[in-house]
mmCIF file of C-alpha atoms and ligand atoms in Angstrom:
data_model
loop_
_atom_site.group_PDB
_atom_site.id
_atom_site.type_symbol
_atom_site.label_atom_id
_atom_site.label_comp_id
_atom_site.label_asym_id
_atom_site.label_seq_id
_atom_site.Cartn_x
_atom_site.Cartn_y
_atom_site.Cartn_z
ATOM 1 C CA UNK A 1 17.833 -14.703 -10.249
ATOM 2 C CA UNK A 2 16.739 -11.489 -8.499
ATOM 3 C CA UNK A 3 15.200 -11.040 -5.450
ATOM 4 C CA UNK A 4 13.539 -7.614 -4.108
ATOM 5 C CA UNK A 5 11.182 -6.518 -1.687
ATOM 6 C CA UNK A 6 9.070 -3.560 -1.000
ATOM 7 C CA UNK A 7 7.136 -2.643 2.220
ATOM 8 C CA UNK A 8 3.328 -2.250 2.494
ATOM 9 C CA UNK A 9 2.023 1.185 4.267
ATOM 10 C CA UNK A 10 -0.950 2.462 6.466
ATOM 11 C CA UNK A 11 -2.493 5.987 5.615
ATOM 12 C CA UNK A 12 -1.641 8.240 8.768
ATOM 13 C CA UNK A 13 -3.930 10.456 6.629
ATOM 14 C CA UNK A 14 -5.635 11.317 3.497
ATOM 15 C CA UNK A 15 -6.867 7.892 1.753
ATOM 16 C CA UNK A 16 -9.550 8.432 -0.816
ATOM 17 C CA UNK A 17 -9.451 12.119 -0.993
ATOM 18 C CA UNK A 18 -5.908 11.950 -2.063
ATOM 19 C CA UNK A 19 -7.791 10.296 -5.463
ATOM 20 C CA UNK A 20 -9.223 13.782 -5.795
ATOM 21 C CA UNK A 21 -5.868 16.015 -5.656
ATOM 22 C CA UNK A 22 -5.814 16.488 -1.689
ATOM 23 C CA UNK A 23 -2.827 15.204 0.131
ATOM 24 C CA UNK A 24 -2.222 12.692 1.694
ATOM 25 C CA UNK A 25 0.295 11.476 4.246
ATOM 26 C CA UNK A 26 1.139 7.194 3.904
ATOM 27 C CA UNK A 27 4.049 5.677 5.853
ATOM 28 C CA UNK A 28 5.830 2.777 4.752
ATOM 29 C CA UNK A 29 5.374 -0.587 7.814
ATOM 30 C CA UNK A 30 8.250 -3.106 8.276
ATOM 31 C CA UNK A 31 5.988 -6.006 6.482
ATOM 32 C CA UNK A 32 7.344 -6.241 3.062
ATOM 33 C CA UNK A 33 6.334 -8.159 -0.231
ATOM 34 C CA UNK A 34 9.056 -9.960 -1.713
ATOM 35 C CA UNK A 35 9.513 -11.012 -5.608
ATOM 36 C CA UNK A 36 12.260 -13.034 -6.896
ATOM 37 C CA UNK A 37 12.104 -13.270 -10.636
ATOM 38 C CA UNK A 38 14.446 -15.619 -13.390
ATOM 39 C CA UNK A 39 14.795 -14.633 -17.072
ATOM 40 C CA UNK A 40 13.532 -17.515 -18.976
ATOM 41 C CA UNK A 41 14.624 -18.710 -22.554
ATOM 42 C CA UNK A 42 11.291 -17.945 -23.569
ATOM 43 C CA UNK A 43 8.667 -15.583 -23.452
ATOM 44 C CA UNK A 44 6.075 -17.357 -21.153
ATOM 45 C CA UNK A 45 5.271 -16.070 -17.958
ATOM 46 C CA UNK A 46 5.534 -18.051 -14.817
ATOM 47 C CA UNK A 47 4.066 -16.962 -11.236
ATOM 48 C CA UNK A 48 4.376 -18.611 -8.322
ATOM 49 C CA UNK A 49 2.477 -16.954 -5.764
ATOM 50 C CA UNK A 50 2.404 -17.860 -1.979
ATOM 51 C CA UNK A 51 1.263 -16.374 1.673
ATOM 52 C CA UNK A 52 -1.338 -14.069 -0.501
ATOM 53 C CA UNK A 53 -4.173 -14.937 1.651
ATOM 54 C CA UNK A 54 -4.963 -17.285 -1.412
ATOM 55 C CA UNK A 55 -4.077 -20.435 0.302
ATOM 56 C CA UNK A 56 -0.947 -20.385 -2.134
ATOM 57 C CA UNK A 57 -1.517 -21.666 -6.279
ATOM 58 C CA UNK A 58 0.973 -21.901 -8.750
ATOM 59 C CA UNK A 59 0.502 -20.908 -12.584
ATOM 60 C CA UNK A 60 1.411 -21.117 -15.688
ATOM 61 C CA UNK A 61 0.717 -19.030 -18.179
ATOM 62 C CA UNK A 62 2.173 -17.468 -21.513
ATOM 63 C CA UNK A 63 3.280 -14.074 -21.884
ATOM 64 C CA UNK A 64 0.214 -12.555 -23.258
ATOM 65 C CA UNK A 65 -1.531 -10.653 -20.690
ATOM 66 C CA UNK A 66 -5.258 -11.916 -22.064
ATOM 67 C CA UNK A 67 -4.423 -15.515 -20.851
ATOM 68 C CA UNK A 68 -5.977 -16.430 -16.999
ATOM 69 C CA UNK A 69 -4.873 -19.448 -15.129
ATOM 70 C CA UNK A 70 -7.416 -22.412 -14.267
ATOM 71 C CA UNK A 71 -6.460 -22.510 -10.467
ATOM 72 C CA UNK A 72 -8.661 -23.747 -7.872
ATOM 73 C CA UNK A 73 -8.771 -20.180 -5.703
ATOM 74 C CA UNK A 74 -11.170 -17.037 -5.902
ATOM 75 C CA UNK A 75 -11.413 -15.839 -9.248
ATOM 76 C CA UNK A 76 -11.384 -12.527 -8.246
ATOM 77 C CA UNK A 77 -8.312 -12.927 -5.965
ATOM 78 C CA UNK A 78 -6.477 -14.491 -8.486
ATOM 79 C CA UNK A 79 -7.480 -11.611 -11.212
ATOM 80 C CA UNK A 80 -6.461 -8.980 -8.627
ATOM 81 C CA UNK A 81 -3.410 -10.921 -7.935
ATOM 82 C CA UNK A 82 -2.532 -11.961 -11.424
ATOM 83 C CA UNK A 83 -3.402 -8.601 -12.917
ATOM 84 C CA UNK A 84 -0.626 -6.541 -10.957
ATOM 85 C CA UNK A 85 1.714 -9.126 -11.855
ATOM 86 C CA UNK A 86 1.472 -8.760 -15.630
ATOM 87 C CA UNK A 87 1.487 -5.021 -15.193
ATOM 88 C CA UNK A 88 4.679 -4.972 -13.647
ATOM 89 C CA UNK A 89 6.187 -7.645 -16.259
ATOM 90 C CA UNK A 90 4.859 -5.393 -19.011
ATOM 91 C CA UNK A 91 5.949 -2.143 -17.431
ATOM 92 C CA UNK A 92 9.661 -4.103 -16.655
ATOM 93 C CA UNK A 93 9.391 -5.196 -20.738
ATOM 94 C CA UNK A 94 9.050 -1.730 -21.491
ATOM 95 C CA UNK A 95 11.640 -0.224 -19.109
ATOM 96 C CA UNK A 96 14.280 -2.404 -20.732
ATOM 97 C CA UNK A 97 12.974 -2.468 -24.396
ATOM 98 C CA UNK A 98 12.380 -5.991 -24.182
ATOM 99 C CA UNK A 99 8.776 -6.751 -25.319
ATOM 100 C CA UNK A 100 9.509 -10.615 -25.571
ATOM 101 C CA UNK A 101 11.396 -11.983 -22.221
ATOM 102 C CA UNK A 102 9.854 -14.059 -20.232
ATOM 103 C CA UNK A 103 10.455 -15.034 -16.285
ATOM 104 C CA UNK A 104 10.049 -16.781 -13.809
ATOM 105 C CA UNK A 105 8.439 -15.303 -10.908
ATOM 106 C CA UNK A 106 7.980 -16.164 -7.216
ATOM 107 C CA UNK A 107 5.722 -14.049 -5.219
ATOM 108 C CA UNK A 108 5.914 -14.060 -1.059
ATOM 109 C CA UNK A 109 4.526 -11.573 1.107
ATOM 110 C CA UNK A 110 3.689 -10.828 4.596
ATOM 111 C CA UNK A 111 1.131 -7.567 3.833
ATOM 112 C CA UNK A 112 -2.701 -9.569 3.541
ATOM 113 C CA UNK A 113 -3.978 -8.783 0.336
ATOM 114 C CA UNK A 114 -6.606 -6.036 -0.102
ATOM 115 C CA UNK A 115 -6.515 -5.316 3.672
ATOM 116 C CA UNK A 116 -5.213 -1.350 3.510
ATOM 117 C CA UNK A 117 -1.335 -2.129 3.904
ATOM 118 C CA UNK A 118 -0.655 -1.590 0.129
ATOM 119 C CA UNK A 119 -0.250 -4.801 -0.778
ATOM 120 C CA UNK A 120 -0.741 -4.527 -4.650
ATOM 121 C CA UNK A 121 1.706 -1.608 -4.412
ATOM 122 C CA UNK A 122 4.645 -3.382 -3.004
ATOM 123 C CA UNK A 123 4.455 -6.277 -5.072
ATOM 124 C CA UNK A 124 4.296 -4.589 -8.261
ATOM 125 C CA UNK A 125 7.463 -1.711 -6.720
ATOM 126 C CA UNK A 126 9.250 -5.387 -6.108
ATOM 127 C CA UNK A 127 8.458 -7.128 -8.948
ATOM 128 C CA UNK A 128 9.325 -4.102 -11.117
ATOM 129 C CA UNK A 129 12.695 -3.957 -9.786
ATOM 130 C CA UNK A 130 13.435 -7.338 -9.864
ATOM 131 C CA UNK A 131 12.708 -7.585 -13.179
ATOM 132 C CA UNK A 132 14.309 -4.718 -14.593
ATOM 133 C CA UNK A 133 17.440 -5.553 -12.731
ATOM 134 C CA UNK A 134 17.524 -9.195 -14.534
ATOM 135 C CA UNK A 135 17.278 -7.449 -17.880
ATOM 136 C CA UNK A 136 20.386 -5.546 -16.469
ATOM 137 C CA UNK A 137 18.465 -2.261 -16.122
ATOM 138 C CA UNK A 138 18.718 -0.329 -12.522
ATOM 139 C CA UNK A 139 15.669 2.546 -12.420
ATOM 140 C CA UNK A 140 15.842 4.840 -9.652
ATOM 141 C CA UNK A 141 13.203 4.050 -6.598
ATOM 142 C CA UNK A 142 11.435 7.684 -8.438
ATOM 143 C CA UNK A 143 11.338 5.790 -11.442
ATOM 144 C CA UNK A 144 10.121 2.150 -10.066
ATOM 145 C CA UNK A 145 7.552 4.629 -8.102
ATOM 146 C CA UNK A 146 6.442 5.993 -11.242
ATOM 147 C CA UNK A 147 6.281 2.744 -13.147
ATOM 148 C CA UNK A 148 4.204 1.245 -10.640
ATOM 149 C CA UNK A 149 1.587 3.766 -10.561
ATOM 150 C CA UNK A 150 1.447 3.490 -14.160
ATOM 151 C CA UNK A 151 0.292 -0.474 -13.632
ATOM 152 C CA UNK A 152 -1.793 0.201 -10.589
ATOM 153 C CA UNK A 153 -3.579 2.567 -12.394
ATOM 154 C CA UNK A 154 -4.328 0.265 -15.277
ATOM 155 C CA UNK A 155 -5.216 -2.572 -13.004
ATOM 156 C CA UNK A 156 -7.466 -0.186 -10.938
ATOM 157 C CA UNK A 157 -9.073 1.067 -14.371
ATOM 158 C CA UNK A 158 -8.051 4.502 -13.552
ATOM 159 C CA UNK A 159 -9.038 4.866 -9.747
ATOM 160 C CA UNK A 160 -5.527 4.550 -8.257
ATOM 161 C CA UNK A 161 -3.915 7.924 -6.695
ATOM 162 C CA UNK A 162 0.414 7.547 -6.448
ATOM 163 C CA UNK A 163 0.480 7.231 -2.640
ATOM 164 C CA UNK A 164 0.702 3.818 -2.527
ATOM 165 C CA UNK A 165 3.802 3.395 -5.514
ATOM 166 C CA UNK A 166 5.519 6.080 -3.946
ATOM 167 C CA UNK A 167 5.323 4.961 -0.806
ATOM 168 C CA UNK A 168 6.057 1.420 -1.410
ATOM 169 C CA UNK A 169 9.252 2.798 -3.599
ATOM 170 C CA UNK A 170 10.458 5.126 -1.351
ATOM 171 C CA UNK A 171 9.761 4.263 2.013
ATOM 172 C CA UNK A 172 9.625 6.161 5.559
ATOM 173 C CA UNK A 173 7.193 8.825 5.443
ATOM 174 C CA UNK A 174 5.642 10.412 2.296
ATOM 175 C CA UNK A 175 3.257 13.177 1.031
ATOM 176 C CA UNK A 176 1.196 12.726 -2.414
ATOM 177 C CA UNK A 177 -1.038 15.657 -3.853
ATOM 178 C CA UNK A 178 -1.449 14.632 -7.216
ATOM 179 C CA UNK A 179 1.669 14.318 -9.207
ATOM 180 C CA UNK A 180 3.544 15.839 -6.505
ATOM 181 C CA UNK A 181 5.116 13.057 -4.512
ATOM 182 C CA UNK A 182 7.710 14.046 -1.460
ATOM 183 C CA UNK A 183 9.485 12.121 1.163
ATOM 184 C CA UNK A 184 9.224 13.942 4.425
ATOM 185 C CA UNK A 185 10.814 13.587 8.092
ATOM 186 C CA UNK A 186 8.548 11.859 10.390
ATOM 187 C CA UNK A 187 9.993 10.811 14.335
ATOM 188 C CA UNK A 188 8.996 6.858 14.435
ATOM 189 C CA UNK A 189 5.373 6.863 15.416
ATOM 190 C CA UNK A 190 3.608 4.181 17.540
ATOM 191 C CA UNK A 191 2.055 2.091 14.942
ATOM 192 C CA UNK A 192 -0.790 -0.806 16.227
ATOM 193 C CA UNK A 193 -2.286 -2.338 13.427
ATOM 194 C CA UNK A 194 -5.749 -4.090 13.712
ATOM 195 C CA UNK A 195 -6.726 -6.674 10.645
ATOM 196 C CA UNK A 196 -10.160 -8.138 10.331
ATOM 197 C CA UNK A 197 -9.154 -10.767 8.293
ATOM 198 C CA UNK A 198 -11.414 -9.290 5.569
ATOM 199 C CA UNK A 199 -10.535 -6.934 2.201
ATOM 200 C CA UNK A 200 -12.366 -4.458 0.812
ATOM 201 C CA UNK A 201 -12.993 -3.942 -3.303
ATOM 202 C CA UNK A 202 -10.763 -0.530 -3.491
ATOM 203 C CA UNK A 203 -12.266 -0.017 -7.299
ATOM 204 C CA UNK A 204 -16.136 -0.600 -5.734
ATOM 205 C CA UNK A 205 -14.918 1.584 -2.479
ATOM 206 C CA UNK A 206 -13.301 4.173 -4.876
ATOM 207 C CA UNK A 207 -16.634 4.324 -6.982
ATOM 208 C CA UNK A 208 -18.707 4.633 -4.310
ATOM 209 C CA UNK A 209 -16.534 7.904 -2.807
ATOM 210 C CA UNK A 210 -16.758 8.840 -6.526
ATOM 211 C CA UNK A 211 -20.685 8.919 -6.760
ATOM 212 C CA UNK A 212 -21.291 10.411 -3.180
ATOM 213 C CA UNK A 213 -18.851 12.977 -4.056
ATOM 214 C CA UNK A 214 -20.369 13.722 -7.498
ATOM 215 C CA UNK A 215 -24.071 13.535 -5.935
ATOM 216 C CA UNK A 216 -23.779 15.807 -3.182
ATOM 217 C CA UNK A 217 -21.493 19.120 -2.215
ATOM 218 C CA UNK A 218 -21.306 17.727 1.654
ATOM 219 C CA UNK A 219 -19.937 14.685 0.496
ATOM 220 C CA UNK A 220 -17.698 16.799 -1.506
ATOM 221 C CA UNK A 221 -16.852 19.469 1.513
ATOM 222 C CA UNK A 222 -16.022 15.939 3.497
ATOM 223 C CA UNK A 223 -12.976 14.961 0.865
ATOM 224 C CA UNK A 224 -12.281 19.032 0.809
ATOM 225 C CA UNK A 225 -12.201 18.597 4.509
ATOM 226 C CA UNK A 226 -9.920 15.204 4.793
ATOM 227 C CA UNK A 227 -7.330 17.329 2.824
ATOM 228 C CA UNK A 228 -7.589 20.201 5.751
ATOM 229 C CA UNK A 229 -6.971 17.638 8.532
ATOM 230 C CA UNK A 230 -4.093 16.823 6.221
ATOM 231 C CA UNK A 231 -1.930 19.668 5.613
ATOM 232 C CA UNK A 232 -2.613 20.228 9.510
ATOM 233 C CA UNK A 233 -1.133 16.864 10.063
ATOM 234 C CA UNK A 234 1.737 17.155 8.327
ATOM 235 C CA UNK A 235 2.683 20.395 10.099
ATOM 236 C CA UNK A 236 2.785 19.087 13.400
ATOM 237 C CA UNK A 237 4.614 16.636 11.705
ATOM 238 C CA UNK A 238 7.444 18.949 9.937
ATOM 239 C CA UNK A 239 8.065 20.785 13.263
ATOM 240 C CA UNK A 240 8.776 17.140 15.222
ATOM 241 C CA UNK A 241 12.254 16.258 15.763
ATOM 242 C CA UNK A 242 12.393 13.021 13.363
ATOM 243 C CA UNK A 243 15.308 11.633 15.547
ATOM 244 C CA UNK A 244 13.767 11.689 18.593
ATOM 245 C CA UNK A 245 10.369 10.047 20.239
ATOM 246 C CA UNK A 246 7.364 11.601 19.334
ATOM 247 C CA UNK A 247 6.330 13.891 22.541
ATOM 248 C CA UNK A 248 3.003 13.314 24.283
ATOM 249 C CA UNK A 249 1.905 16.517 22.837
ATOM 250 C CA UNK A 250 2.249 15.748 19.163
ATOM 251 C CA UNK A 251 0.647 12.097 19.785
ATOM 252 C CA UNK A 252 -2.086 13.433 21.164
ATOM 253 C CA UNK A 253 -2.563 15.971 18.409
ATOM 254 C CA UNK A 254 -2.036 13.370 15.849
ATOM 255 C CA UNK A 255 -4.352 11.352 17.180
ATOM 256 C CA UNK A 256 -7.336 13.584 17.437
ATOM 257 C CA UNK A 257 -6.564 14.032 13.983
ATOM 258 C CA UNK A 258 -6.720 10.169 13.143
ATOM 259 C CA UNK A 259 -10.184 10.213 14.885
ATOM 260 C CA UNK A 260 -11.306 13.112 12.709
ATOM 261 C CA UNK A 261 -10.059 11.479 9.731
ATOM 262 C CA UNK A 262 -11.923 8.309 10.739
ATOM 263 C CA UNK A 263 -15.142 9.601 11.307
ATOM 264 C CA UNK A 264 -15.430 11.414 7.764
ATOM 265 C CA UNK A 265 -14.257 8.395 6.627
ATOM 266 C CA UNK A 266 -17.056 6.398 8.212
ATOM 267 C CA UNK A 267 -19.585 9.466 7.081
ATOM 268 C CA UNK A 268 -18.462 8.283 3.300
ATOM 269 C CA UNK A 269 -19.513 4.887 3.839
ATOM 270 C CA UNK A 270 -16.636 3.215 3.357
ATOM 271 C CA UNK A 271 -15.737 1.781 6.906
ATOM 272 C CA UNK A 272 -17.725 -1.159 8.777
ATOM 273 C CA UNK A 273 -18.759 -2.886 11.442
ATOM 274 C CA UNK A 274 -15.406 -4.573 12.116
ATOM 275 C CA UNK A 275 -13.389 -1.874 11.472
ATOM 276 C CA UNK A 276 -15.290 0.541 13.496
ATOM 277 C CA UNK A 277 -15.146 -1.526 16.572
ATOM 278 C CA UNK A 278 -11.317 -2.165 16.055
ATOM 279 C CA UNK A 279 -11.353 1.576 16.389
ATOM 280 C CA UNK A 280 -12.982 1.750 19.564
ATOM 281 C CA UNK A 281 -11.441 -0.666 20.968
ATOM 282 C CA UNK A 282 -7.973 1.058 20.338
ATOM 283 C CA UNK A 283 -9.897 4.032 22.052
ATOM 284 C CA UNK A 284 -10.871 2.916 24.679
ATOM 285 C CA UNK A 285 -7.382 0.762 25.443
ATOM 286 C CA UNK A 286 -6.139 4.331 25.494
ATOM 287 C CA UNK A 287 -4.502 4.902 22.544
ATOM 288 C CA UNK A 288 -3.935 8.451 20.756
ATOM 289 C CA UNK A 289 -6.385 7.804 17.841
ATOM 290 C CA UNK A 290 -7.391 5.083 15.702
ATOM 291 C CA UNK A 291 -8.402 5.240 11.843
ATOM 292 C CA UNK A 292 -8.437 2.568 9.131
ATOM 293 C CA UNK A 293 -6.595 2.413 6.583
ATOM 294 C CA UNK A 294 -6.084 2.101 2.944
ATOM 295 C CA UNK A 295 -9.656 1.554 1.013
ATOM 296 C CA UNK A 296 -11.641 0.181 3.852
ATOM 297 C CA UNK A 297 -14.986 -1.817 3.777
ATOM 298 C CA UNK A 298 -12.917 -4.325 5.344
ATOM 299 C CA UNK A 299 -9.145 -4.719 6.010
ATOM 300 C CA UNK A 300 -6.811 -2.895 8.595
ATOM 301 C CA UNK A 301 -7.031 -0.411 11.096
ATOM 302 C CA UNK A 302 -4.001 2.022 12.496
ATOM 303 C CA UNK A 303 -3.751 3.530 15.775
ATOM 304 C CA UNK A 304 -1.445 5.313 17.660
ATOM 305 C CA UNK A 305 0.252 3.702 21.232
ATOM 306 C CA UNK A 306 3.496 3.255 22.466
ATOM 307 C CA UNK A 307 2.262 0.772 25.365
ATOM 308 C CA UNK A 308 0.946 -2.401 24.659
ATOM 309 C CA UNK A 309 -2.715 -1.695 25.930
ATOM 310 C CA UNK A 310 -4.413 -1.335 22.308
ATOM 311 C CA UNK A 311 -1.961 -4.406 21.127
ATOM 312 C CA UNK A 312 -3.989 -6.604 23.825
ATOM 313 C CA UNK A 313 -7.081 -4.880 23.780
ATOM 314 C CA UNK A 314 -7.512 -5.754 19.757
ATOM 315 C CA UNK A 315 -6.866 -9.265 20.245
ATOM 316 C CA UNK A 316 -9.645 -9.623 22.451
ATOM 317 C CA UNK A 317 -12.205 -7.475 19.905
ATOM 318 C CA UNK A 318 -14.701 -9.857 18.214
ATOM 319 C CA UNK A 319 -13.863 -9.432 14.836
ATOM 320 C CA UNK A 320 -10.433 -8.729 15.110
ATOM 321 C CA UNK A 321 -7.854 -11.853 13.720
ATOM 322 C CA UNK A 322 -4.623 -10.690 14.197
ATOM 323 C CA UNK A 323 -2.930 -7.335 15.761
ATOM 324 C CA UNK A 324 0.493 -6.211 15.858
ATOM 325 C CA UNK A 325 2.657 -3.165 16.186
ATOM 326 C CA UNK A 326 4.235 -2.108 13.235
ATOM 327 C CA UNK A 327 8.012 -0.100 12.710
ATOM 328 C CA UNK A 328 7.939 2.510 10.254
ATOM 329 C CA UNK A 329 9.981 1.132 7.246
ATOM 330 C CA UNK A 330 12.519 3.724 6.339
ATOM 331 C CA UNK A 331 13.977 1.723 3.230
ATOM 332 C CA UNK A 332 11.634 1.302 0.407
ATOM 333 C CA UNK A 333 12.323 -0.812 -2.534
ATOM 334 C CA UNK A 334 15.341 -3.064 -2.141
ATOM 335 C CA UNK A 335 17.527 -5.272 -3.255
ATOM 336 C CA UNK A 336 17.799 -8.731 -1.412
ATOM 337 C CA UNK A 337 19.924 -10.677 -3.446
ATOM 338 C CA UNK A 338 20.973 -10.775 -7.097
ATOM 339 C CA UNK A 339 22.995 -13.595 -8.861
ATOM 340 C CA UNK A 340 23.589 -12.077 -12.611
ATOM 341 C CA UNK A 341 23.134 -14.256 -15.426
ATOM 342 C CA UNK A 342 24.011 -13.306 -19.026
ATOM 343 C CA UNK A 343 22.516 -9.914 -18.478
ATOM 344 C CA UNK A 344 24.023 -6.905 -20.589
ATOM 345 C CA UNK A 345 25.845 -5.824 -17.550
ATOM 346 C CA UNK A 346 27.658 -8.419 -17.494
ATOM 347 C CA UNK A 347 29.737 -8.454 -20.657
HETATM 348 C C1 MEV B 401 -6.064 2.580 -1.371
HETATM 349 O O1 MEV B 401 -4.966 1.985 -0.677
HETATM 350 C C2 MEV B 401 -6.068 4.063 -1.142
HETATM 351 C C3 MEV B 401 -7.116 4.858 -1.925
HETATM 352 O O2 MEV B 401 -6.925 6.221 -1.600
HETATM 353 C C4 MEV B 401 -6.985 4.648 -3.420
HETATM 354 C C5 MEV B 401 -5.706 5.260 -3.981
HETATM 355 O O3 MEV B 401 -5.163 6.211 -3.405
HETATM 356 O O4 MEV B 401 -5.292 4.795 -5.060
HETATM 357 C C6 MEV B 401 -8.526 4.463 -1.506
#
């Protein structure tokens, strides 16, 4: 059996105009989605799936992707779910030129599904590598970056930019314009992270940017002008020290930037009522700035604050279930345990 894990990641910057070639600047959090995954005799398919905001289910299915389990969760969930796990077993087949193993799979994970952290992303960066590792194939964290996209993008019918892969993959801090993905020094910022319990569609949310965008050249200027706040963010960033704390002046930059971002984000249609008062309510506790993250319509918000003001003040927002600070994740994909079986490598 192998076991890895991958973190999830907020958006400092740049969600859903990086889908349109402008940057974008994710950083991986210290919550991490762990797959474990067994090389079966056969080639069925087996998926265990727990702490996925699904209440937990277990399935059986056989290896053909066009097969869905009869489980007694949210269809949709379990699509979602189901669907980034049979991309990754088909991108893992293909990565070891073994169209016909099967596994056993056990999914755990401590990012909520469809809440902004990049959920989807690490399981499929874990599950990738597990399985490629039990067919006695090591890819690079590039590679497992590039794999993943290649599944998210299938699952998301086209709508998925690499930031959340690469990310996931690589950890720390990254920036994505297009095909050109970068890891880049970033000090360890103040993370709070709101969650409203909620998720939001990310294909819906995606389409709607899509239309808006396609409709109307201010709604086109507003992506342009996401990517601006961007490359301005990651300047300030580029001329921190990444070993030391972030200075007052470069939160407080940042921040103003977050708020920016947030607003055109809001503009676009694709925040809400929780979200938006998650981000006031990190205001007004006093932190830096506040933004959500990831799709939106529902899900997580990020703000900056090293003192535990906006940590307490979230906790007491209607509408807000759970807050916490999270560390920036400087490993990406790894390895948690592996126990070789008859695997190439071995003989
Ligand atoms: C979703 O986590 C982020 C989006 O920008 C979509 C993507 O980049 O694939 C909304």
């Amino acid at each position: 059996m192998t076991v890895s894990s991958a973190p999830g990641k907020v958006y400092l910057f740049g969600e859903h105009a990086v889908v349109y070639g402008e940057p974008a600047v994710p950083c991986a959090v210290e919550r991490r989605a762990t797959v474990s995954v067994s090389l079966r005799d056969d080639d069925h398919v087996r998926v265990r799936a727990e702490d996925l905001s699904l209440n937990g289910f277990t399935v059986e299915y056989s290896g053909s992707t066009g097969t869905r389990p009869d489980v007694d969760v949210p269809t949709p969930l379990v699509e979602a779910a189901m669907g980034y796990i049979d991309a990754a077993v088909e991108q893992a087949r293909d990565a070891a030129d073994a169209p016909d193993a099967g596994f056993d799979i056990t999914v755990e994970s401590d990012i909520p599904l469809g809440a902004g952290l990049g959920s989807s992303a690490a399981v499929v960066v874990a599950g990738i590598d597990a399985a490629t590792r039990e067919l006695g194939v090591e890819l690079t964290p590039r590679e497992i970056a590039d794999r993943a996209y290649q599944a998210e993008h299938k699952v998301q019918e086209g709508q998925a930019s690499r930031a959340d892969t690469f990310c996931s993959a690589m950890g720390g801090a990254v920036r994505v314009e297009g095909d050109d993905c970068r890891t880049i020094d970033a000090p360890a910022l103040p993370f709070v992270i709101g969650f409203d319990g909620g998720a939001g569609d990310t294909g819906a949310l995606v389409s709607h940017v899509r239309g808006l965008r396609d409709q109307y050249d201010f709604a086109a200027d507003t992506v342009e002008t996401i990517g601006n706040i961007v490359r301005r963010g990651e300047k300030l960033l580029s001329e921190a020290d990444p070993d030391s704390d972030p200075s007052e002046e470069l939160l407080e930059e940042l921040g103003e930037f977050m708020n920016f971002n947030h607003g055109l984000l809001e503009a676009l249609g694709v925040s809400s009522r929780s979200l938006d008062s998650m981000v006031w309510a990190a205001r007004e506790a006093g932190a830096y700035g506040a933004k959500l993250t990831g799709a939106g319509g529902g899900g997580c918000t990020v703000a900056l604050d090293p003192t535990p003001e906006t940590n307490t003040a979230l906790r007491f927002t209607p509408g807000c279930e759970d807050a916490f600070r999270a560390e920036l994740a400087t490993e990406g994909v790894r390895v948690e345990s592996e126990e070789t079986g008859a695997t190439e490598r071995d003989q």
